[in-house]
PDB file of C-alpha atoms in Angstrom:
ATOM      1  CA  ALA A   1      14.474  -6.785 -26.074  1.00  0.00           C
ATOM      2  CA  ILE A   2      15.682  -3.760 -25.403  1.00  0.00           C
ATOM      3  CA  GLU A   3      16.312  -4.488 -20.943  1.00  0.00           C
ATOM      4  CA  ARG A   4      17.529  -8.128 -22.717  1.00  0.00           C
ATOM      5  CA  LEU A   5      20.206  -6.041 -24.769  1.00  0.00           C
ATOM      6  CA  PHE A   6      22.172  -4.098 -22.062  1.00  0.00           C
ATOM      7  CA  VAL A   7      23.120  -7.837 -20.682  1.00  0.00           C
ATOM      8  CA  ASP A   8      23.715  -9.031 -24.266  1.00  0.00           C
ATOM      9  CA  LEU A   9      26.343  -6.799 -24.728  1.00  0.00           C
ATOM     10  CA  PHE A  10      27.386  -7.330 -21.961  1.00  0.00           C
ATOM     11  CA  LEU A  11      28.568 -10.780 -22.155  1.00  0.00           C
ATOM     12  CA  ASP A  12      29.636  -9.677 -25.783  1.00  0.00           C
ATOM     13  CA  ALA A  13      32.053  -8.157 -23.945  1.00  0.00           C
ATOM     14  CA  HIS A  14      33.849 -11.106 -22.863  1.00  0.00           C
ATOM     15  CA  ARG A  15      35.739 -13.705 -24.508  1.00  0.00           C
ATOM     16  CA  GLU A  16      35.863 -15.825 -21.431  1.00  0.00           C
ATOM     17  CA  PRO A  17      33.255 -16.377 -18.549  1.00  0.00           C
ATOM     18  CA  PRO A  18      34.421 -14.729 -15.612  1.00  0.00           C
ATOM     19  CA  SER A  19      34.671 -16.905 -12.634  1.00  0.00           C
ATOM     20  CA  ARG A  20      32.596 -14.189 -10.458  1.00  0.00           C
ATOM     21  CA  ILE A  21      31.331 -11.243 -10.887  1.00  0.00           C
ATOM     22  CA  VAL A  22      29.713  -8.836  -8.603  1.00  0.00           C
ATOM     23  CA  LEU A  23      26.263  -6.861  -9.584  1.00  0.00           C
ATOM     24  CA  ASP A  24      25.896  -3.217  -7.773  1.00  0.00           C
ATOM     25  CA  LEU A  25      22.414  -2.525  -7.171  1.00  0.00           C
ATOM     26  CA  ASP A  26      21.940   0.960  -6.022  1.00  0.00           C
ATOM     27  CA  ALA A  27      18.724   3.823  -6.772  1.00  0.00           C
ATOM     28  CA  THR A  28      19.070   7.420  -7.270  1.00  0.00           C
ATOM     29  CA  ASP A  29      17.220  10.669  -7.522  1.00  0.00           C
ATOM     30  CA  ASP A  30      16.172  12.134 -10.997  1.00  0.00           C
ATOM     31  CA  PRO A  31      14.258  15.335 -10.335  1.00  0.00           C
ATOM     32  CA  VAL A  32      11.746  16.891 -12.397  1.00  0.00           C
ATOM     33  CA  TYR A  33      10.571  19.995 -13.052  1.00  0.00           C
ATOM     34  CA  GLY A  34       6.845  19.639 -14.489  1.00  0.00           C
ATOM     35  CA  ASP A  35       3.668  17.750 -14.021  1.00  0.00           C
ATOM     36  CA  GLN A  36       5.151  14.041 -15.179  1.00  0.00           C
ATOM     37  CA  GLU A  37       3.151  10.995 -15.049  1.00  0.00           C
ATOM     38  CA  ASP A  38       3.875   9.591 -11.245  1.00  0.00           C
ATOM     39  CA  ARG A  39       6.185  11.964  -9.805  1.00  0.00           C
ATOM     40  CA  HIS A  40       6.370  12.009  -6.175  1.00  0.00           C
ATOM     41  CA  PHE A  41       7.904  14.918  -3.581  1.00  0.00           C
ATOM     42  CA  HIS A  42      10.830  12.731  -1.800  1.00  0.00           C
ATOM     43  CA  GLY A  43      12.211  13.431   1.823  1.00  0.00           C
ATOM     44  CA  TYR A  44      15.671  12.172   1.492  1.00  0.00           C
ATOM     45  CA  TYR A  45      16.545  13.717  -1.447  1.00  0.00           C
ATOM     46  CA  ASP A  46      13.904  17.051  -1.026  1.00  0.00           C
ATOM     47  CA  CYS A  47      12.524  17.756  -4.181  1.00  0.00           C
ATOM     48  CA  TYR A  48      10.064  16.098  -6.817  1.00  0.00           C
ATOM     49  CA  CYS A  49      11.518  13.337  -8.815  1.00  0.00           C
ATOM     50  CA  TYR A  50      11.817   9.707 -10.157  1.00  0.00           C
ATOM     51  CA  LEU A  51      13.620   7.187  -8.411  1.00  0.00           C
ATOM     52  CA  PRO A  52      15.504   4.926 -11.440  1.00  0.00           C
ATOM     53  CA  LEU A  53      17.123   1.495  -9.765  1.00  0.00           C
ATOM     54  CA  TYR A  54      20.896   0.882 -11.870  1.00  0.00           C
ATOM     55  CA  ILE A  55      22.316  -2.288 -11.918  1.00  0.00           C
ATOM     56  CA  PHE A  56      26.039  -2.425 -13.035  1.00  0.00           C
ATOM     57  CA  CYS A  57      28.526  -4.941 -13.195  1.00  0.00           C
ATOM     58  CA  GLY A  58      31.695  -3.068 -13.014  1.00  0.00           C
ATOM     59  CA  ARG A  59      31.838  -0.469 -15.573  1.00  0.00           C
ATOM     60  CA  HIS A  60      29.193  -2.516 -17.662  1.00  0.00           C
ATOM     61  CA  LEU A  61      25.541  -1.345 -17.545  1.00  0.00           C
ATOM     62  CA  LEU A  62      23.019  -4.232 -16.872  1.00  0.00           C
ATOM     63  CA  ALA A  63      19.868  -2.128 -16.481  1.00  0.00           C
ATOM     64  CA  ALA A  64      18.166   1.480 -16.142  1.00  0.00           C
ATOM     65  CA  LYS A  65      14.652   0.862 -15.030  1.00  0.00           C
ATOM     66  CA  LEU A  66      12.608   4.378 -14.761  1.00  0.00           C
ATOM     67  CA  ARG A  67      10.193   3.809 -11.232  1.00  0.00           C
ATOM     68  CA  THR A  68       8.275   6.420  -9.293  1.00  0.00           C
ATOM     69  CA  SER A  69       9.616   7.677  -6.389  1.00  0.00           C
ATOM     70  CA  SER A  70       6.948   6.990  -4.198  1.00  0.00           C
ATOM     71  CA  VAL A  71       8.553   3.264  -3.892  1.00  0.00           C
ATOM     72  CA  ASP A  72      10.951   1.750  -1.347  1.00  0.00           C
ATOM     73  CA  ALA A  73      14.536   2.077  -3.115  1.00  0.00           C
ATOM     74  CA  ALA A  74      14.589  -1.763  -3.128  1.00  0.00           C
ATOM     75  CA  ASP A  75      11.510  -2.040  -5.422  1.00  0.00           C
ATOM     76  CA  GLY A  76      11.710  -4.622  -7.985  1.00  0.00           C
ATOM     77  CA  SER A  77      15.170  -5.616  -7.604  1.00  0.00           C
ATOM     78  CA  VAL A  78      14.071  -9.200  -7.049  1.00  0.00           C
ATOM     79  CA  ALA A  79      12.425  -9.063 -10.279  1.00  0.00           C
ATOM     80  CA  GLU A  80      15.369  -7.356 -12.030  1.00  0.00           C
ATOM     81  CA  VAL A  81      18.036  -9.215 -10.415  1.00  0.00           C
ATOM     82  CA  ALA A  82      16.126 -12.814 -11.296  1.00  0.00           C
ATOM     83  CA  ARG A  83      15.750 -11.702 -15.187  1.00  0.00           C
ATOM     84  CA  ILE A  84      18.804 -10.798 -15.511  1.00  0.00           C
ATOM     85  CA  ILE A  85      20.687 -13.944 -13.765  1.00  0.00           C
ATOM     86  CA  ALA A  86      19.038 -15.756 -15.577  1.00  0.00           C
ATOM     87  CA  GLN A  87      20.258 -14.199 -18.867  1.00  0.00           C
ATOM     88  CA  ILE A  88      24.092 -14.327 -17.788  1.00  0.00           C
ATOM     89  CA  ARG A  89      23.436 -17.966 -15.958  1.00  0.00           C
ATOM     90  CA  ALA A  90      22.019 -19.289 -19.640  1.00  0.00           C
ATOM     91  CA  ARG A  91      25.883 -18.415 -21.066  1.00  0.00           C
ATOM     92  CA  TRP A  92      27.569 -18.540 -18.150  1.00  0.00           C
ATOM     93  CA  PRO A  93      26.482 -21.657 -16.019  1.00  0.00           C
ATOM     94  CA  ALA A  94      29.369 -21.968 -13.988  1.00  0.00           C
ATOM     95  CA  THR A  95      30.101 -18.163 -13.122  1.00  0.00           C
ATOM     96  CA  THR A  96      29.721 -17.093  -9.549  1.00  0.00           C
ATOM     97  CA  ILE A  97      27.247 -14.400  -8.607  1.00  0.00           C
ATOM     98  CA  VAL A  98      27.682 -11.290  -5.858  1.00  0.00           C
ATOM     99  CA  ILE A  99      24.826  -9.262  -5.365  1.00  0.00           C
ATOM    100  CA  ARG A 100      26.272  -5.709  -3.763  1.00  0.00           C
ATOM    101  CA  ALA A 101      23.970  -3.070  -2.135  1.00  0.00           C
ATOM    102  CA  ASP A 102      23.781  -0.687   0.175  1.00  0.00           C
ATOM    103  CA  SER A 103      21.083  -1.222   3.443  1.00  0.00           C
ATOM    104  CA  GLY A 104      18.555   0.253   1.024  1.00  0.00           C
ATOM    105  CA  PHE A 105      18.429  -2.751  -0.643  1.00  0.00           C
ATOM    106  CA  CYS A 106      18.571  -5.171   2.891  1.00  0.00           C
ATOM    107  CA  ARG A 107      15.043  -6.415   2.331  1.00  0.00           C
ATOM    108  CA  ASP A 108      14.355  -9.979   3.179  1.00  0.00           C
ATOM    109  CA  ASP A 109      12.943 -11.215  -0.335  1.00  0.00           C
ATOM    110  CA  LEU A 110      15.894 -10.654  -2.384  1.00  0.00           C
ATOM    111  CA  MET A 111      18.389 -11.718   0.541  1.00  0.00           C
ATOM    112  CA  THR A 112      16.159 -15.136   0.122  1.00  0.00           C
ATOM    113  CA  TRP A 113      15.837 -15.101  -3.338  1.00  0.00           C
ATOM    114  CA  CYS A 114      19.602 -15.233  -3.315  1.00  0.00           C
ATOM    115  CA  GLU A 115      19.457 -18.068  -1.386  1.00  0.00           C
ATOM    116  CA  VAL A 116      17.411 -20.333  -2.978  1.00  0.00           C
ATOM    117  CA  SER A 117      19.011 -19.636  -6.127  1.00  0.00           C
ATOM    118  CA  ASP A 118      22.822 -19.735  -5.489  1.00  0.00           C
ATOM    119  CA  VAL A 119      22.987 -16.256  -5.263  1.00  0.00           C
ATOM    120  CA  GLN A 120      25.787 -14.653  -3.181  1.00  0.00           C
ATOM    121  CA  TYR A 121      25.148 -11.391  -1.595  1.00  0.00           C
ATOM    122  CA  VAL A 122      27.256  -8.253   0.604  1.00  0.00           C
ATOM    123  CA  LEU A 123      24.531  -5.689   1.897  1.00  0.00           C
ATOM    124  CA  GLY A 124      24.898  -2.803   3.904  1.00  0.00           C
ATOM    125  CA  GLN A 125      23.222  -3.246   7.043  1.00  0.00           C
ATOM    126  CA  ALA A 126      21.434  -0.805   8.972  1.00  0.00           C
ATOM    127  CA  GLY A 127      22.762  -0.504  12.246  1.00  0.00           C
ATOM    128  CA  ASN A 128      20.647  -0.627  15.597  1.00  0.00           C
ATOM    129  CA  SER A 129      21.129  -0.828  19.373  1.00  0.00           C
ATOM    130  CA  ARG A 130      21.077  -4.541  19.507  1.00  0.00           C
ATOM    131  CA  LEU A 131      23.421  -4.693  16.820  1.00  0.00           C
ATOM    132  CA  VAL A 132      25.718  -2.036  18.978  1.00  0.00           C
ATOM    133  CA  ARG A 133      25.522  -3.681  21.891  1.00  0.00           C
ATOM    134  CA  LYS A 134      26.366  -7.131  20.463  1.00  0.00           C
ATOM    135  CA  LEU A 135      29.854  -4.898  19.193  1.00  0.00           C
ATOM    136  CA  THR A 136      30.242  -3.909  22.653  1.00  0.00           C
ATOM    137  CA  PRO A 137      33.521  -6.123  23.085  1.00  0.00           C
ATOM    138  CA  GLU A 138      35.113  -5.099  19.872  1.00  0.00           C
ATOM    139  CA  MET A 139      34.669  -1.912  20.354  1.00  0.00           C
ATOM    140  CA  ARG A 140      36.192  -1.701  23.956  1.00  0.00           C
ATOM    141  CA  LYS A 141      39.151  -3.365  21.687  1.00  0.00           C
ATOM    142  CA  ALA A 142      38.985  -0.783  19.395  1.00  0.00           C
ATOM    143  CA  ARG A 143      38.907   2.005  21.364  1.00  0.00           C
ATOM    144  CA  LEU A 144      42.261   0.660  23.532  1.00  0.00           C
ATOM    145  CA  ARG A 145      43.852  -0.288  20.867  1.00  0.00           C
ATOM    146  CA  ALA A 146      43.574   3.608  19.374  1.00  0.00           C
ATOM    147  CA  LYS A 147      44.245   5.232  22.508  1.00  0.00           C
ATOM    148  CA  ARG A 148      47.313   3.118  22.693  1.00  0.00           C
ATOM    149  CA  THR A 149      48.641   4.348  18.886  1.00  0.00           C
ATOM    150  CA  GLY A 150      47.231   7.825  18.816  1.00  0.00           C
ATOM    151  CA  GLN A 151      45.532   6.036  14.983  1.00  0.00           C
ATOM    152  CA  PRO A 152      42.189   4.919  13.984  1.00  0.00           C
ATOM    153  CA  ALA A 153      41.514   1.316  14.810  1.00  0.00           C
ATOM    154  CA  ARG A 154      39.287  -1.323  13.766  1.00  0.00           C
ATOM    155  CA  VAL A 155      37.933  -4.456  14.583  1.00  0.00           C
ATOM    156  CA  PHE A 156      35.735  -6.679  12.682  1.00  0.00           C
ATOM    157  CA  ALA A 157      33.316  -9.466  14.355  1.00  0.00           C
ATOM    158  CA  ASP A 158      30.925 -12.234  13.043  1.00  0.00           C
ATOM    159  CA  ILE A 159      27.128 -11.748  14.442  1.00  0.00           C
ATOM    160  CA  ASP A 160      24.203 -14.524  14.386  1.00  0.00           C
ATOM    161  CA  TYR A 161      21.368 -12.025  13.904  1.00  0.00           C
ATOM    162  CA  ARG A 162      17.964 -11.830  13.198  1.00  0.00           C
ATOM    163  CA  THR A 163      15.559  -8.907  13.345  1.00  0.00           C
ATOM    164  CA  ARG A 164      12.238  -9.324  15.220  1.00  0.00           C
ATOM    165  CA  ARG A 165       9.506  -9.177  12.421  1.00  0.00           C
ATOM    166  CA  SER A 166      11.612  -8.616   8.924  1.00  0.00           C
ATOM    167  CA  TRP A 167      13.808 -11.221   8.258  1.00  0.00           C
ATOM    168  CA  SER A 168      12.815 -14.469   7.987  1.00  0.00           C
ATOM    169  CA  THR A 169      15.675 -15.981   9.736  1.00  0.00           C
ATOM    170  CA  LYS A 170      18.687 -15.824  11.055  1.00  0.00           C
ATOM    171  CA  ARG A 171      21.907 -14.125   8.986  1.00  0.00           C
ATOM    172  CA  ARG A 172      25.740 -13.640   9.166  1.00  0.00           C
ATOM    173  CA  VAL A 173      25.806  -9.593  10.136  1.00  0.00           C
ATOM    174  CA  ILE A 174      29.580  -8.795  10.110  1.00  0.00           C
ATOM    175  CA  GLY A 175      30.170  -5.770  12.291  1.00  0.00           C
ATOM    176  CA  LYS A 176      33.001  -3.100  12.064  1.00  0.00           C
ATOM    177  CA  ALA A 177      33.907  -1.796  15.475  1.00  0.00           C
ATOM    178  CA  GLU A 178      35.865   1.490  14.904  1.00  0.00           C
ATOM    179  CA  TRP A 179      37.608   3.974  16.589  1.00  0.00           C
ATOM    180  CA  THR A 180      38.248   6.843  14.919  1.00  0.00           C
ATOM    181  CA  ASN A 181      38.117  11.100  16.110  1.00  0.00           C
ATOM    182  CA  GLY A 182      37.922   9.960  19.530  1.00  0.00           C
ATOM    183  CA  ALA A 183      34.353   8.751  18.509  1.00  0.00           C
ATOM    184  CA  ALA A 184      32.807   4.782  18.359  1.00  0.00           C
ATOM    185  CA  ASN A 185      31.483   4.896  14.715  1.00  0.00           C
ATOM    186  CA  PRO A 186      29.920   1.193  13.952  1.00  0.00           C
ATOM    187  CA  ARG A 187      29.053  -0.258  10.565  1.00  0.00           C
ATOM    188  CA  PHE A 188      27.382  -3.449   9.952  1.00  0.00           C
ATOM    189  CA  ILE A 189      26.812  -5.644   6.879  1.00  0.00           C
ATOM    190  CA  VAL A 190      25.121  -8.778   6.100  1.00  0.00           C
ATOM    191  CA  THR A 191      26.039 -12.004   3.751  1.00  0.00           C
ATOM    192  CA  ASN A 192      25.120 -15.386   2.775  1.00  0.00           C
ATOM    193  CA  ILE A 193      28.951 -15.837   2.279  1.00  0.00           C
ATOM    194  CA  HIS A 194      30.079 -18.563   4.654  1.00  0.00           C
ATOM    195  CA  ALA A 195      33.041 -17.611   7.148  1.00  0.00           C
ATOM    196  CA  ALA A 196      35.695 -20.381   5.122  1.00  0.00           C
ATOM    197  CA  PHE A 197      35.536 -18.502   2.219  1.00  0.00           C
ATOM    198  CA  GLY A 198      35.135 -14.641   2.667  1.00  0.00           C
ATOM    199  CA  ALA A 199      37.072 -13.373   6.233  1.00  0.00           C
ATOM    200  CA  ALA A 200      34.546 -10.564   7.870  1.00  0.00           C
ATOM    201  CA  ARG A 201      37.554  -7.931   7.122  1.00  0.00           C
ATOM    202  CA  PHE A 202      37.728  -9.437   3.602  1.00  0.00           C
ATOM    203  CA  LEU A 203      34.409  -8.858   2.840  1.00  0.00           C
ATOM    204  CA  TYR A 204      33.999  -5.778   4.417  1.00  0.00           C
ATOM    205  CA  GLU A 205      36.808  -3.944   2.971  1.00  0.00           C
ATOM    206  CA  ASP A 206      37.735  -5.399   0.134  1.00  0.00           C
ATOM    207  CA  VAL A 207      34.314  -6.101  -1.359  1.00  0.00           C
ATOM    208  CA  TYR A 208      31.568  -4.292   0.363  1.00  0.00           C
ATOM    209  CA  CYS A 209      33.380  -0.478   0.522  1.00  0.00           C
ATOM    210  CA  GLN A 210      34.028  -1.086  -3.346  1.00  0.00           C
ATOM    211  CA  ARG A 211      30.425  -0.226  -4.480  1.00  0.00           C
ATOM    212  CA  GLY A 212      31.246   3.393  -3.993  1.00  0.00           C
ATOM    213  CA  GLU A 213      32.805   2.920  -7.128  1.00  0.00           C
ATOM    214  CA  MET A 214      29.231   2.486  -8.564  1.00  0.00           C
ATOM    215  CA  GLU A 215      28.399   6.344  -7.370  1.00  0.00           C
ATOM    216  CA  ASN A 216      30.871   7.504 -10.721  1.00  0.00           C
ATOM    217  CA  ARG A 217      29.016   5.389 -12.753  1.00  0.00           C
ATOM    218  CA  LEU A 218      25.892   6.874 -11.997  1.00  0.00           C
ATOM    219  CA  LYS A 219      27.891  10.652 -12.242  1.00  0.00           C
ATOM    220  CA  GLU A 220      28.769   9.365 -15.672  1.00  0.00           C
ATOM    221  CA  CYS A 221      25.551   8.601 -16.797  1.00  0.00           C
ATOM    222  CA  GLN A 222      23.185  11.447 -15.388  1.00  0.00           C
ATOM    223  CA  GLY A 223      26.374  14.326 -15.049  1.00  0.00           C
ATOM    224  CA  ASP A 224      27.817  13.367 -18.283  1.00  0.00           C
ATOM    225  CA  LEU A 225      25.384  11.445 -20.791  1.00  0.00           C
ATOM    226  CA  PHE A 226      22.056  13.283 -18.998  1.00  0.00           C
ATOM    227  CA  ALA A 227      20.617  10.247 -18.224  1.00  0.00           C
ATOM    228  CA  ASP A 228      18.504  12.912 -15.918  1.00  0.00           C
ATOM    229  CA  ARG A 229      16.422  14.597 -18.784  1.00  0.00           C
ATOM    230  CA  THR A 230      13.062  13.302 -18.215  1.00  0.00           C
ATOM    231  CA  PRO A 231      10.644  15.761 -19.217  1.00  0.00           C
ATOM    232  CA  ALA A 232       8.035  13.797 -21.045  1.00  0.00           C
ATOM    233  CA  PRO A 233       4.578  13.832 -19.350  1.00  0.00           C
ATOM    234  CA  THR A 234       4.294  10.204 -19.591  1.00  0.00           C
ATOM    235  CA  MET A 235       6.703   7.106 -18.052  1.00  0.00           C
ATOM    236  CA  ARG A 236       6.730   5.246 -20.590  1.00  0.00           C
ATOM    237  CA  ALA A 237       8.539   8.079 -22.642  1.00  0.00           C
ATOM    238  CA  ASN A 238      10.807   8.955 -19.954  1.00  0.00           C
ATOM    239  CA  GLN A 239      12.100   5.073 -19.801  1.00  0.00           C
ATOM    240  CA  LEU A 240      12.340   6.013 -23.848  1.00  0.00           C
ATOM    241  CA  ARG A 241      14.894   8.555 -23.065  1.00  0.00           C
ATOM    242  CA  LEU A 242      16.448   6.915 -20.091  1.00  0.00           C
ATOM    243  CA  TRP A 243      17.397   3.642 -22.335  1.00  0.00           C
ATOM    244  CA  LEU A 244      18.237   6.190 -25.106  1.00  0.00           C
ATOM    245  CA  ALA A 245      20.654   7.906 -22.745  1.00  0.00           C
ATOM    246  CA  SER A 246      21.989   4.401 -20.937  1.00  0.00           C
ATOM    247  CA  PHE A 247      22.294   2.925 -24.738  1.00  0.00           C
ATOM    248  CA  ALA A 248      24.835   6.251 -25.452  1.00  0.00           C
ATOM    249  CA  TYR A 249      26.977   5.167 -21.883  1.00  0.00           C
ATOM    250  CA  VAL A 250      27.511   1.886 -23.518  1.00  0.00           C
ATOM    251  CA  LEU A 251      28.661   3.137 -26.756  1.00  0.00           C
ATOM    252  CA  MET A 252      30.993   5.735 -24.389  1.00  0.00           C
ATOM    253  CA  CYS A 253      31.737   2.170 -22.806  1.00  0.00           C
ATOM    254  CA  ALA A 254      32.574   0.334 -25.908  1.00  0.00           C
ATOM    255  CA  VAL A 255      35.204   3.125 -27.208  1.00  0.00           C
ATOM    256  CA  ARG A 256      36.961   3.154 -24.050  1.00  0.00           C
ATOM    257  CA  ARG A 257      37.839  -0.411 -23.681  1.00  0.00           C
ATOM    258  CA  ILE A 258      38.418  -1.040 -27.658  1.00  0.00           C
ATOM    259  CA  GLY A 259      39.441   2.102 -29.255  1.00  0.00           C
ATOM    260  CA  LEU A 260      40.988   4.043 -26.566  1.00  0.00           C
ATOM    261  CA  ALA A 261      42.667   0.385 -25.081  1.00  0.00           C
ATOM    262  CA  GLY A 262      46.263   1.470 -23.911  1.00  0.00           C
ATOM    263  CA  THR A 263      45.974   4.887 -23.911  1.00  0.00           C
ATOM    264  CA  LYS A 264      45.712   7.656 -21.173  1.00  0.00           C
ATOM    265  CA  LEU A 265      42.360   7.505 -21.937  1.00  0.00           C
ATOM    266  CA  ALA A 266      41.430   3.799 -21.141  1.00  0.00           C
ATOM    267  CA  ALA A 267      39.745   4.663 -17.527  1.00  0.00           C
ATOM    268  CA  ALA A 268      38.849   8.404 -18.193  1.00  0.00           C
ATOM    269  CA  THR A 269      35.405   8.871 -17.798  1.00  0.00           C
ATOM    270  CA  CYS A 270      32.766   9.889 -20.488  1.00  0.00           C
ATOM    271  CA  GLY A 271      33.224  13.407 -20.068  1.00  0.00           C
ATOM    272  CA  THR A 272      36.382  13.500 -20.136  1.00  0.00           C
ATOM    273  CA  ILE A 273      36.043  11.370 -23.146  1.00  0.00           C
ATOM    274  CA  ARG A 274      33.754  13.103 -25.044  1.00  0.00           C
ATOM    275  CA  LEU A 275      35.938  16.426 -24.216  1.00  0.00           C
ATOM    276  CA  LYS A 276      38.580  15.366 -25.443  1.00  0.00           C
TER     277      LYS A 276
END
């Protein structure tokens, strides 16, 4: 019931169903300093922590699920996305839904679920030697353009690609061949959006790159509203603490959307609103 309430509040905040929404997925560290249940050391974050999964749509928080840090960043994401999208489609059957996340969520099970469920995705794709080789002609063009103009240059490429073992099918990968500061800077994303409905540059620059805004939402939840305070000995108790902090964020979003509409604080962070 608590998990459903986050989605219901998101749906109730709209007078009319939007034609298209983007759901952002991300995992972040929640450091712990005691002997909490299922705590593990995480090499990337260099600490003992939990690894909660967050799902946002714009400023709206749809899910905050506490997980042990011994799992993959995308662990449980298919079940969470399926639950949330089923709830959304019960109210908004005609809305186009896009999943957006970094390369930590570029997993075959999530992409396959989206493909069979009529959900679009734009996900980061880790580079490798095969992809870099396929991007060689575009990188050459970017290097020559940068040399001619004296400015960083980008050239985009559409690549039909399949991993040797981990993917079940061939997919559309977009490569960004960038030459900047005298060096190559290749980047890749994978999507199931057809080229007729999303050009390579548009999907990379105007869709994928906007996922960085979710980092600000995580900072609000953890830095401003203490979602990282999980000192209880059990996962169950700490999940409840995470939900309480998440509802504080939901309330602040309502204050921002309704009470502060038309003011200078309409786009302020939760910390700034609390301070002012």
